[in-house]
């Protein structure tokens, strides 16, 4: 996920598919989902082999204040495996604070 606008105010992000949620940093992995890292305004999560659509993304700031919440459809691209068998995907989400 890439956070635009006041990305420095975001202390954690959460991604949910309606059943499973993971929040980073700090959450323990949920099922096969986990927070990976943050590089400036880009946050990385591992969702296993899932390609949920849509997802709910929540951004939190200081004192766990909710900064924004959106329901969005990631742009999924297969990055391994094959067309016949599937494989891992990467998804892109742009979030504006």
PDB file of N, CA and C in Angstrom:
ATOM      1  N   UNK A   1       0.835  -1.163   0.000  1.00  0.00           N
ATOM      2  CA  UNK A   1       0.000   0.000   0.000  1.00  0.00           C
ATOM      3  C   UNK A   1       0.886   1.233   0.000  1.00  0.00           C
ATOM      4  N   UNK A   2       0.466   2.207  -0.745  1.00  0.00           N
ATOM      5  CA  UNK A   2       1.180   3.465  -0.742  1.00  0.00           C
ATOM      6  C   UNK A   2       0.268   4.533  -0.151  1.00  0.00           C
ATOM      7  N   UNK A   3       0.784   5.199   0.872  1.00  0.00           N
ATOM      8  CA  UNK A   3       0.029   6.253   1.545  1.00  0.00           C
ATOM      9  C   UNK A   3       0.474   7.595   0.989  1.00  0.00           C
ATOM     10  N   UNK A   4      -0.500   8.375   0.533  1.00  0.00           N
ATOM     11  CA  UNK A   4      -0.237   9.699  -0.028  1.00  0.00           C
ATOM     12  C   UNK A   4      -0.772  10.756   0.929  1.00  0.00           C
ATOM     13  N   UNK A   5      -0.283  11.955   0.799  1.00  0.00           N
ATOM     14  CA  UNK A   5      -0.705  13.041   1.681  1.00  0.00           C
ATOM     15  C   UNK A   5       0.174  13.050   2.914  1.00  0.00           C
ATOM     16  N   UNK A   6      -0.438  13.121   4.071  1.00  0.00           N
ATOM     17  CA  UNK A   6       0.297  13.196   5.335  1.00  0.00           C
ATOM     18  C   UNK A   6       0.684  11.799   5.822  1.00  0.00           C
ATOM     19  N   UNK A   7       1.530  11.101   5.057  1.00  0.00           N
ATOM     20  CA  UNK A   7       1.897   9.717   5.384  1.00  0.00           C
ATOM     21  C   UNK A   7       2.674   9.621   6.692  1.00  0.00           C
ATOM     22  N   UNK A   8       3.362  10.691   7.095  1.00  0.00           N
ATOM     23  CA  UNK A   8       4.137  10.660   8.340  1.00  0.00           C
ATOM     24  C   UNK A   8       3.241  10.552   9.570  1.00  0.00           C
ATOM     25  N   UNK A   9       1.966  10.938   9.446  1.00  0.00           N
ATOM     26  CA  UNK A   9       1.052  10.870  10.583  1.00  0.00           C
ATOM     27  C   UNK A   9       0.521   9.461  10.825  1.00  0.00           C
ATOM     28  N   UNK A  10       0.737   8.539   9.888  1.00  0.00           N
ATOM     29  CA  UNK A  10       0.227   7.177  10.011  1.00  0.00           C
ATOM     30  C   UNK A  10       1.192   6.343  10.854  1.00  0.00           C
ATOM     31  N   UNK A  11       0.682   5.802  11.961  1.00  0.00           N
ATOM     32  CA  UNK A  11       1.506   4.949  12.828  1.00  0.00           C
ATOM     33  C   UNK A  11       1.239   3.471  12.605  1.00  0.00           C
ATOM     34  N   UNK A  12       0.064   3.129  12.052  1.00  0.00           N
ATOM     35  CA  UNK A  12      -0.218   1.739  11.705  1.00  0.00           C
ATOM     36  C   UNK A  12      -1.306   1.681  10.642  1.00  0.00           C
ATOM     37  N   UNK A  13      -1.299   0.581   9.885  1.00  0.00           N
ATOM     38  CA  UNK A  13      -2.300   0.314   8.856  1.00  0.00           C
ATOM     39  C   UNK A  13      -2.906  -1.049   9.123  1.00  0.00           C
ATOM     40  N   UNK A  14      -4.177  -1.193   8.758  1.00  0.00           N
ATOM     41  CA  UNK A  14      -4.871  -2.474   8.888  1.00  0.00           C
ATOM     42  C   UNK A  14      -5.530  -2.790   7.559  1.00  0.00           C
ATOM     43  N   UNK A  15      -5.468  -4.074   7.161  1.00  0.00           N
ATOM     44  CA  UNK A  15      -6.134  -4.537   5.950  1.00  0.00           C
ATOM     45  C   UNK A  15      -7.010  -5.716   6.334  1.00  0.00           C
ATOM     46  N   UNK A  16      -8.260  -5.702   5.832  1.00  0.00           N
ATOM     47  CA  UNK A  16      -9.245  -6.740   6.170  1.00  0.00           C
ATOM     48  C   UNK A  16      -9.985  -7.168   4.905  1.00  0.00           C
ATOM     49  N   UNK A  17     -10.399  -8.439   4.893  1.00  0.00           N
ATOM     50  CA  UNK A  17     -11.218  -8.926   3.783  1.00  0.00           C
ATOM     51  C   UNK A  17     -12.631  -9.281   4.222  1.00  0.00           C
ATOM     52  N   UNK A  18     -13.022  -8.893   5.419  1.00  0.00           N
ATOM     53  CA  UNK A  18     -14.335  -9.229   5.949  1.00  0.00           C
ATOM     54  C   UNK A  18     -14.270 -10.332   6.979  1.00  0.00           C
ATOM     55  N   UNK A  19     -13.297 -11.215   6.872  1.00  0.00           N
ATOM     56  CA  UNK A  19     -13.096 -12.306   7.819  1.00  0.00           C
ATOM     57  C   UNK A  19     -11.751 -12.213   8.526  1.00  0.00           C
ATOM     58  N   UNK A  20     -10.729 -11.875   7.780  1.00  0.00           N
ATOM     59  CA  UNK A  20      -9.369 -11.833   8.302  1.00  0.00           C
ATOM     60  C   UNK A  20      -8.862 -10.405   8.257  1.00  0.00           C
ATOM     61  N   UNK A  21      -8.193  -9.987   9.332  1.00  0.00           N
ATOM     62  CA  UNK A  21      -7.559  -8.671   9.390  1.00  0.00           C
ATOM     63  C   UNK A  21      -6.136  -8.828   9.900  1.00  0.00           C
ATOM     64  N   UNK A  22      -5.266  -7.958   9.439  1.00  0.00           N
ATOM     65  CA  UNK A  22      -3.924  -7.871   9.994  1.00  0.00           C
ATOM     66  C   UNK A  22      -3.557  -6.395  10.043  1.00  0.00           C
ATOM     67  N   UNK A  23      -2.892  -6.037  11.123  1.00  0.00           N
ATOM     68  CA  UNK A  23      -2.496  -4.645  11.339  1.00  0.00           C
ATOM     69  C   UNK A  23      -1.001  -4.597  11.586  1.00  0.00           C
ATOM     70  N   UNK A  24      -0.349  -3.618  11.013  1.00  0.00           N
ATOM     71  CA  UNK A  24       1.070  -3.505  11.201  1.00  0.00           C
ATOM     72  C   UNK A  24       1.476  -2.062  11.435  1.00  0.00           C
ATOM     73  N   UNK A  25       2.549  -1.886  12.124  1.00  0.00           N
ATOM     74  CA  UNK A  25       3.315  -2.943  12.789  1.00  0.00           C
ATOM     75  C   UNK A  25       2.665  -3.344  14.106  1.00  0.00           C
ATOM     76  N   UNK A  26       3.059  -4.494  14.589  1.00  0.00           N
ATOM     77  CA  UNK A  26       2.668  -4.911  15.923  1.00  0.00           C
ATOM     78  C   UNK A  26       1.774  -6.117  16.020  1.00  0.00           C
ATOM     79  N   UNK A  27       0.929  -6.373  15.015  1.00  0.00           N
ATOM     80  CA  UNK A  27       0.040  -7.528  15.083  1.00  0.00           C
ATOM     81  C   UNK A  27       0.815  -8.819  14.921  1.00  0.00           C
ATOM     82  N   UNK A  28       0.330  -9.844  15.554  1.00  0.00           N
ATOM     83  CA  UNK A  28       0.840 -11.178  15.255  1.00  0.00           C
ATOM     84  C   UNK A  28       0.141 -11.629  13.980  1.00  0.00           C
ATOM     85  N   UNK A  29       0.770 -12.479  13.194  1.00  0.00           N
ATOM     86  CA  UNK A  29       0.149 -12.909  11.943  1.00  0.00           C
ATOM     87  C   UNK A  29      -1.239 -13.500  12.165  1.00  0.00           C
ATOM     88  N   UNK A  30      -2.174 -13.204  11.256  1.00  0.00           N
ATOM     89  CA  UNK A  30      -3.525 -13.753  11.281  1.00  0.00           C
ATOM     90  C   UNK A  30      -3.630 -14.756  10.135  1.00  0.00           C
ATOM     91  N   UNK A  31      -3.827 -16.009  10.478  1.00  0.00           N
ATOM     92  CA  UNK A  31      -3.813 -17.067   9.457  1.00  0.00           C
ATOM     93  C   UNK A  31      -2.485 -16.961   8.703  1.00  0.00           C
ATOM     94  N   UNK A  32      -2.543 -16.762   7.405  1.00  0.00           N
ATOM     95  CA  UNK A  32      -1.308 -16.627   6.612  1.00  0.00           C
ATOM     96  C   UNK A  32      -0.980 -15.176   6.320  1.00  0.00           C
ATOM     97  N   UNK A  33      -1.726 -14.251   6.891  1.00  0.00           N
ATOM     98  CA  UNK A  33      -1.516 -12.823   6.653  1.00  0.00           C
ATOM     99  C   UNK A  33      -0.546 -12.264   7.673  1.00  0.00           C
ATOM    100  N   UNK A  34       0.324 -11.352   7.227  1.00  0.00           N
ATOM    101  CA  UNK A  34       1.242 -10.711   8.167  1.00  0.00           C
ATOM    102  C   UNK A  34       1.714  -9.363   7.611  1.00  0.00           C
ATOM    103  N   UNK A  35       2.099  -8.486   8.535  1.00  0.00           N
ATOM    104  CA  UNK A  35       2.742  -7.220   8.187  1.00  0.00           C
ATOM    105  C   UNK A  35       4.191  -7.528   7.870  1.00  0.00           C
ATOM    106  N   UNK A  36       4.727  -6.917   6.825  1.00  0.00           N
ATOM    107  CA  UNK A  36       6.111  -7.163   6.424  1.00  0.00           C
ATOM    108  C   UNK A  36       6.998  -5.995   6.832  1.00  0.00           C
ATOM    109  N   UNK A  37       6.775  -4.814   6.251  1.00  0.00           N
ATOM    110  CA  UNK A  37       7.617  -3.667   6.584  1.00  0.00           C
ATOM    111  C   UNK A  37       7.023  -2.383   6.024  1.00  0.00           C
ATOM    112  N   UNK A  38       7.714  -1.297   6.350  1.00  0.00           N
ATOM    113  CA  UNK A  38       7.328   0.031   5.861  1.00  0.00           C
ATOM    114  C   UNK A  38       8.589   0.723   5.360  1.00  0.00           C
ATOM    115  N   UNK A  39       8.472   1.346   4.203  1.00  0.00           N
ATOM    116  CA  UNK A  39       9.572   2.120   3.648  1.00  0.00           C
ATOM    117  C   UNK A  39       8.995   3.475   3.246  1.00  0.00           C
ATOM    118  N   UNK A  40       9.075   4.442   4.165  1.00  0.00           N
ATOM    119  CA  UNK A  40       8.474   5.750   3.922  1.00  0.00           C
ATOM    120  C   UNK A  40       6.966   5.633   3.867  1.00  0.00           C
ATOM    121  N   UNK A  41       6.370   5.998   2.740  1.00  0.00           N
ATOM    122  CA  UNK A  41       4.927   5.930   2.575  1.00  0.00           C
ATOM    123  C   UNK A  41       4.433   4.615   2.006  1.00  0.00           C
ATOM    124  N   UNK A  42       5.339   3.653   1.781  1.00  0.00           N
ATOM    125  CA  UNK A  42       4.950   2.348   1.231  1.00  0.00           C
ATOM    126  C   UNK A  42       4.961   1.301   2.336  1.00  0.00           C
ATOM    127  N   UNK A  43       3.832   0.638   2.495  1.00  0.00           N
ATOM    128  CA  UNK A  43       3.649  -0.403   3.503  1.00  0.00           C
ATOM    129  C   UNK A  43       3.467  -1.737   2.774  1.00  0.00           C
ATOM    130  N   UNK A  44       4.091  -2.796   3.295  1.00  0.00           N
ATOM    131  CA  UNK A  44       4.003  -4.114   2.669  1.00  0.00           C
ATOM    132  C   UNK A  44       3.392  -5.122   3.623  1.00  0.00           C
ATOM    133  N   UNK A  45       2.427  -5.872   3.106  1.00  0.00           N
ATOM    134  CA  UNK A  45       1.772  -6.938   3.843  1.00  0.00           C
ATOM    135  C   UNK A  45       1.851  -8.212   3.015  1.00  0.00           C
ATOM    136  N   UNK A  46       1.931  -9.364   3.675  1.00  0.00           N
ATOM    137  CA  UNK A  46       1.896 -10.655   3.006  1.00  0.00           C
ATOM    138  C   UNK A  46       0.533 -11.264   3.290  1.00  0.00           C
ATOM    139  N   UNK A  47      -0.250 -11.535   2.244  1.00  0.00           N
ATOM    140  CA  UNK A  47      -1.573 -12.119   2.401  1.00  0.00           C
ATOM    141  C   UNK A  47      -1.611 -13.565   1.941  1.00  0.00           C
ATOM    142  N   UNK A  48      -0.445 -14.239   2.003  1.00  0.00           N
ATOM    143  CA  UNK A  48      -0.388 -15.629   1.562  1.00  0.00           C
ATOM    144  C   UNK A  48      -0.749 -15.708   0.086  1.00  0.00           C
ATOM    145  N   UNK A  49      -1.616 -16.636  -0.254  1.00  0.00           N
ATOM    146  CA  UNK A  49      -2.046 -16.796  -1.646  1.00  0.00           C
ATOM    147  C   UNK A  49      -3.387 -16.098  -1.892  1.00  0.00           C
ATOM    148  N   UNK A  50      -3.845 -15.294  -0.939  1.00  0.00           N
ATOM    149  CA  UNK A  50      -5.135 -14.612  -1.061  1.00  0.00           C
ATOM    150  C   UNK A  50      -5.055 -13.432  -2.024  1.00  0.00           C
ATOM    151  N   UNK A  51      -6.147 -13.203  -2.719  1.00  0.00           N
ATOM    152  CA  UNK A  51      -6.313 -12.011  -3.555  1.00  0.00           C
ATOM    153  C   UNK A  51      -7.705 -11.438  -3.275  1.00  0.00           C
ATOM    154  N   UNK A  52      -7.943 -10.997  -2.040  1.00  0.00           N
ATOM    155  CA  UNK A  52      -9.286 -10.523  -1.681  1.00  0.00           C
ATOM    156  C   UNK A  52      -9.680  -9.275  -2.459  1.00  0.00           C
ATOM    157  N   UNK A  53     -10.972  -9.208  -2.759  1.00  0.00           N
ATOM    158  CA  UNK A  53     -11.500  -8.069  -3.497  1.00  0.00           C
ATOM    159  C   UNK A  53     -12.966  -7.913  -3.139  1.00  0.00           C
ATOM    160  N   UNK A  54     -13.335  -6.854  -2.484  1.00  0.00           N
ATOM    161  CA  UNK A  54     -12.538  -5.711  -2.047  1.00  0.00           C
ATOM    162  C   UNK A  54     -11.897  -5.983  -0.688  1.00  0.00           C
ATOM    163  N   UNK A  55     -11.098  -5.006  -0.241  1.00  0.00           N
ATOM    164  CA  UNK A  55     -10.523  -5.022   1.100  1.00  0.00           C
ATOM    165  C   UNK A  55     -10.869  -3.703   1.787  1.00  0.00           C
ATOM    166  N   UNK A  56     -10.899  -3.758   3.108  1.00  0.00           N
ATOM    167  CA  UNK A  56     -11.056  -2.541   3.902  1.00  0.00           C
ATOM    168  C   UNK A  56      -9.692  -2.182   4.449  1.00  0.00           C
ATOM    169  N   UNK A  57      -9.280  -0.952   4.249  1.00  0.00           N
ATOM    170  CA  UNK A  57      -7.994  -0.471   4.745  1.00  0.00           C
ATOM    171  C   UNK A  57      -8.264   0.662   5.726  1.00  0.00           C
ATOM    172  N   UNK A  58      -7.644   0.557   6.905  1.00  0.00           N
ATOM    173  CA  UNK A  58      -7.777   1.596   7.926  1.00  0.00           C
ATOM    174  C   UNK A  58      -6.390   2.116   8.274  1.00  0.00           C
ATOM    175  N   UNK A  59      -6.264   3.441   8.355  1.00  0.00           N
ATOM    176  CA  UNK A  59      -5.013   4.080   8.768  1.00  0.00           C
ATOM    177  C   UNK A  59      -5.233   4.686  10.144  1.00  0.00           C
ATOM    178  N   UNK A  60      -4.275   4.441  11.034  1.00  0.00           N
ATOM    179  CA  UNK A  60      -4.334   4.945  12.397  1.00  0.00           C
ATOM    180  C   UNK A  60      -3.156   5.865  12.666  1.00  0.00           C
ATOM    181  N   UNK A  61      -3.389   6.842  13.535  1.00  0.00           N
ATOM    182  CA  UNK A  61      -2.349   7.783  13.916  1.00  0.00           C
ATOM    183  C   UNK A  61      -2.028   7.668  15.394  1.00  0.00           C
ATOM    184  N   UNK A  62      -1.498   8.747  15.932  1.00  0.00           N
ATOM    185  CA  UNK A  62      -1.123   8.817  17.341  1.00  0.00           C
ATOM    186  C   UNK A  62      -2.328   8.481  18.205  1.00  0.00           C
ATOM    187  N   UNK A  63      -2.074   7.777  19.311  1.00  0.00           N
ATOM    188  CA  UNK A  63      -3.116   7.359  20.250  1.00  0.00           C
ATOM    189  C   UNK A  63      -4.169   6.492  19.584  1.00  0.00           C
ATOM    190  N   UNK A  64      -3.806   5.802  18.511  1.00  0.00           N
ATOM    191  CA  UNK A  64      -4.694   4.864  17.825  1.00  0.00           C
ATOM    192  C   UNK A  64      -5.914   5.543  17.202  1.00  0.00           C
ATOM    193  N   UNK A  65      -5.811   6.827  16.913  1.00  0.00           N
ATOM    194  CA  UNK A  65      -6.912   7.562  16.299  1.00  0.00           C
ATOM    195  C   UNK A  65      -7.085   7.124  14.849  1.00  0.00           C
ATOM    196  N   UNK A  66      -8.320   6.820  14.443  1.00  0.00           N
ATOM    197  CA  UNK A  66      -8.612   6.439  13.073  1.00  0.00           C
ATOM    198  C   UNK A  66      -8.485   7.672  12.176  1.00  0.00           C
ATOM    199  N   UNK A  67      -7.560   7.616  11.208  1.00  0.00           N
ATOM    200  CA  UNK A  67      -7.343   8.726  10.285  1.00  0.00           C
ATOM    201  C   UNK A  67      -8.218   8.606   9.047  1.00  0.00           C
ATOM    202  N   UNK A  68      -8.360   7.391   8.532  1.00  0.00           N
ATOM    203  CA  UNK A  68      -9.210   7.155   7.364  1.00  0.00           C
ATOM    204  C   UNK A  68      -9.539   5.674   7.270  1.00  0.00           C
ATOM    205  N   UNK A  69     -10.636   5.385   6.616  1.00  0.00           N
ATOM    206  CA  UNK A  69     -11.060   4.009   6.341  1.00  0.00           C
ATOM    207  C   UNK A  69     -11.667   3.985   4.952  1.00  0.00           C
ATOM    208  N   UNK A  70     -11.191   3.069   4.110  1.00  0.00           N
ATOM    209  CA  UNK A  70     -11.713   2.952   2.752  1.00  0.00           C
ATOM    210  C   UNK A  70     -11.932   1.484   2.406  1.00  0.00           C
ATOM    211  N   UNK A  71     -12.892   1.246   1.549  1.00  0.00           N
ATOM    212  CA  UNK A  71     -13.092  -0.065   0.942  1.00  0.00           C
ATOM    213  C   UNK A  71     -12.635   0.093  -0.497  1.00  0.00           C
ATOM    214  N   UNK A  72     -11.707  -0.772  -0.903  1.00  0.00           N
ATOM    215  CA  UNK A  72     -11.053  -0.595  -2.203  1.00  0.00           C
ATOM    216  C   UNK A  72     -10.753  -1.948  -2.826  1.00  0.00           C
ATOM    217  N   UNK A  73     -10.687  -1.977  -4.136  1.00  0.00           N
ATOM    218  CA  UNK A  73     -10.303  -3.185  -4.876  1.00  0.00           C
ATOM    219  C   UNK A  73      -8.846  -3.061  -5.299  1.00  0.00           C
ATOM    220  N   UNK A  74      -7.964  -3.912  -4.720  1.00  0.00           N
ATOM    221  CA  UNK A  74      -6.555  -3.860  -5.121  1.00  0.00           C
ATOM    222  C   UNK A  74      -6.376  -4.250  -6.586  1.00  0.00           C
ATOM    223  N   UNK A  75      -5.307  -3.771  -7.181  1.00  0.00           N
ATOM    224  CA  UNK A  75      -4.924  -4.179  -8.526  1.00  0.00           C
ATOM    225  C   UNK A  75      -3.964  -5.362  -8.377  1.00  0.00           C
ATOM    226  N   UNK A  76      -4.484  -6.588  -8.556  1.00  0.00           N
ATOM    227  CA  UNK A  76      -3.689  -7.801  -8.353  1.00  0.00           C
ATOM    228  C   UNK A  76      -2.971  -8.199  -9.647  1.00  0.00           C
ATOM    229  N   UNK A  77      -1.690  -8.573  -9.514  1.00  0.00           N
ATOM    230  CA  UNK A  77      -0.887  -9.048 -10.634  1.00  0.00           C
ATOM    231  C   UNK A  77      -0.170 -10.316 -10.180  1.00  0.00           C
ATOM    232  N   UNK A  78      -0.304 -11.408 -10.958  1.00  0.00           N
ATOM    233  CA  UNK A  78       0.394 -12.656 -10.618  1.00  0.00           C
ATOM    234  C   UNK A  78       1.893 -12.457 -10.826  1.00  0.00           C
ATOM    235  N   UNK A  79       2.699 -12.864  -9.825  1.00  0.00           N
ATOM    236  CA  UNK A  79       4.155 -12.668  -9.889  1.00  0.00           C
ATOM    237  C   UNK A  79       4.919 -13.989  -9.823  1.00  0.00           C
ATOM    238  N   UNK A  80       4.233 -15.092  -9.977  1.00  0.00           N
ATOM    239  CA  UNK A  80       4.875 -16.397  -9.951  1.00  0.00           C
ATOM    240  C   UNK A  80       3.871 -17.454 -10.357  1.00  0.00           C
ATOM    241  N   UNK A  81       4.308 -18.710 -10.352  1.00  0.00           N
ATOM    242  CA  UNK A  81       3.407 -19.797 -10.726  1.00  0.00           C
ATOM    243  C   UNK A  81       3.112 -19.765 -12.207  1.00  0.00           C
ATOM    244  N   UNK A  82       1.893 -20.205 -12.561  1.00  0.00           N
ATOM    245  CA  UNK A  82       1.505 -20.238 -13.965  1.00  0.00           C
ATOM    246  C   UNK A  82       0.034 -19.886 -14.100  1.00  0.00           C
ATOM    247  N   UNK A  83      -0.375 -19.600 -15.313  1.00  0.00           N
ATOM    248  CA  UNK A  83      -1.772 -19.268 -15.558  1.00  0.00           C
ATOM    249  C   UNK A  83      -2.674 -20.461 -15.231  1.00  0.00           C
ATOM    250  N   UNK A  84      -2.200 -21.691 -15.518  1.00  0.00           N
ATOM    251  CA  UNK A  84      -2.986 -22.890 -15.276  1.00  0.00           C
ATOM    252  C   UNK A  84      -3.127 -23.200 -13.789  1.00  0.00           C
ATOM    253  N   UNK A  85      -2.064 -23.014 -13.016  1.00  0.00           N
ATOM    254  CA  UNK A  85      -2.064 -23.405 -11.601  1.00  0.00           C
ATOM    255  C   UNK A  85      -2.191 -22.234 -10.642  1.00  0.00           C
ATOM    256  N   UNK A  86      -2.152 -21.026 -11.147  1.00  0.00           N
ATOM    257  CA  UNK A  86      -2.176 -19.863 -10.264  1.00  0.00           C
ATOM    258  C   UNK A  86      -0.790 -19.604  -9.694  1.00  0.00           C
ATOM    259  N   UNK A  87      -0.746 -18.859  -8.635  1.00  0.00           N
ATOM    260  CA  UNK A  87       0.537 -18.548  -8.007  1.00  0.00           C
ATOM    261  C   UNK A  87       0.407 -17.294  -7.176  1.00  0.00           C
ATOM    262  N   UNK A  88       1.521 -16.858  -6.601  1.00  0.00           N
ATOM    263  CA  UNK A  88       1.476 -15.661  -5.765  1.00  0.00           C
ATOM    264  C   UNK A  88       1.163 -14.408  -6.572  1.00  0.00           C
ATOM    265  N   UNK A  89       0.527 -13.461  -5.900  1.00  0.00           N
ATOM    266  CA  UNK A  89       0.151 -12.197  -6.513  1.00  0.00           C
ATOM    267  C   UNK A  89       0.674 -11.036  -5.680  1.00  0.00           C
ATOM    268  N   UNK A  90       0.818  -9.905  -6.324  1.00  0.00           N
ATOM    269  CA  UNK A  90       1.089  -8.639  -5.631  1.00  0.00           C
ATOM    270  C   UNK A  90      -0.068  -7.723  -5.938  1.00  0.00           C
ATOM    271  N   UNK A  91      -0.506  -7.008  -4.904  1.00  0.00           N
ATOM    272  CA  UNK A  91      -1.600  -6.066  -5.081  1.00  0.00           C
ATOM    273  C   UNK A  91      -1.159  -4.664  -4.722  1.00  0.00           C
ATOM    274  N   UNK A  92      -1.728  -3.698  -5.409  1.00  0.00           N
ATOM    275  CA  UNK A  92      -1.407  -2.313  -5.175  1.00  0.00           C
ATOM    276  C   UNK A  92      -2.648  -1.587  -4.668  1.00  0.00           C
ATOM    277  N   UNK A  93      -2.465  -0.827  -3.586  1.00  0.00           N
ATOM    278  CA  UNK A  93      -3.531   0.008  -3.050  1.00  0.00           C
ATOM    279  C   UNK A  93      -2.945   1.392  -2.796  1.00  0.00           C
ATOM    280  N   UNK A  94      -3.602   2.426  -3.288  1.00  0.00           N
ATOM    281  CA  UNK A  94      -3.212   3.802  -3.007  1.00  0.00           C
ATOM    282  C   UNK A  94      -4.198   4.378  -2.003  1.00  0.00           C
ATOM    283  N   UNK A  95      -3.665   4.934  -0.916  1.00  0.00           N
ATOM    284  CA  UNK A  95      -4.473   5.468   0.172  1.00  0.00           C
ATOM    285  C   UNK A  95      -4.067   6.916   0.410  1.00  0.00           C
ATOM    286  N   UNK A  96      -5.044   7.798   0.448  1.00  0.00           N
ATOM    287  CA  UNK A  96      -4.758   9.221   0.684  1.00  0.00           C
ATOM    288  C   UNK A  96      -5.239   9.627   2.054  1.00  0.00           C
ATOM    289  N   UNK A  97      -4.350  10.287   2.807  1.00  0.00           N
ATOM    290  CA  UNK A  97      -4.680  10.779   4.152  1.00  0.00           C
ATOM    291  C   UNK A  97      -5.021  12.247   4.034  1.00  0.00           C
TER     292      UNK A  97
END
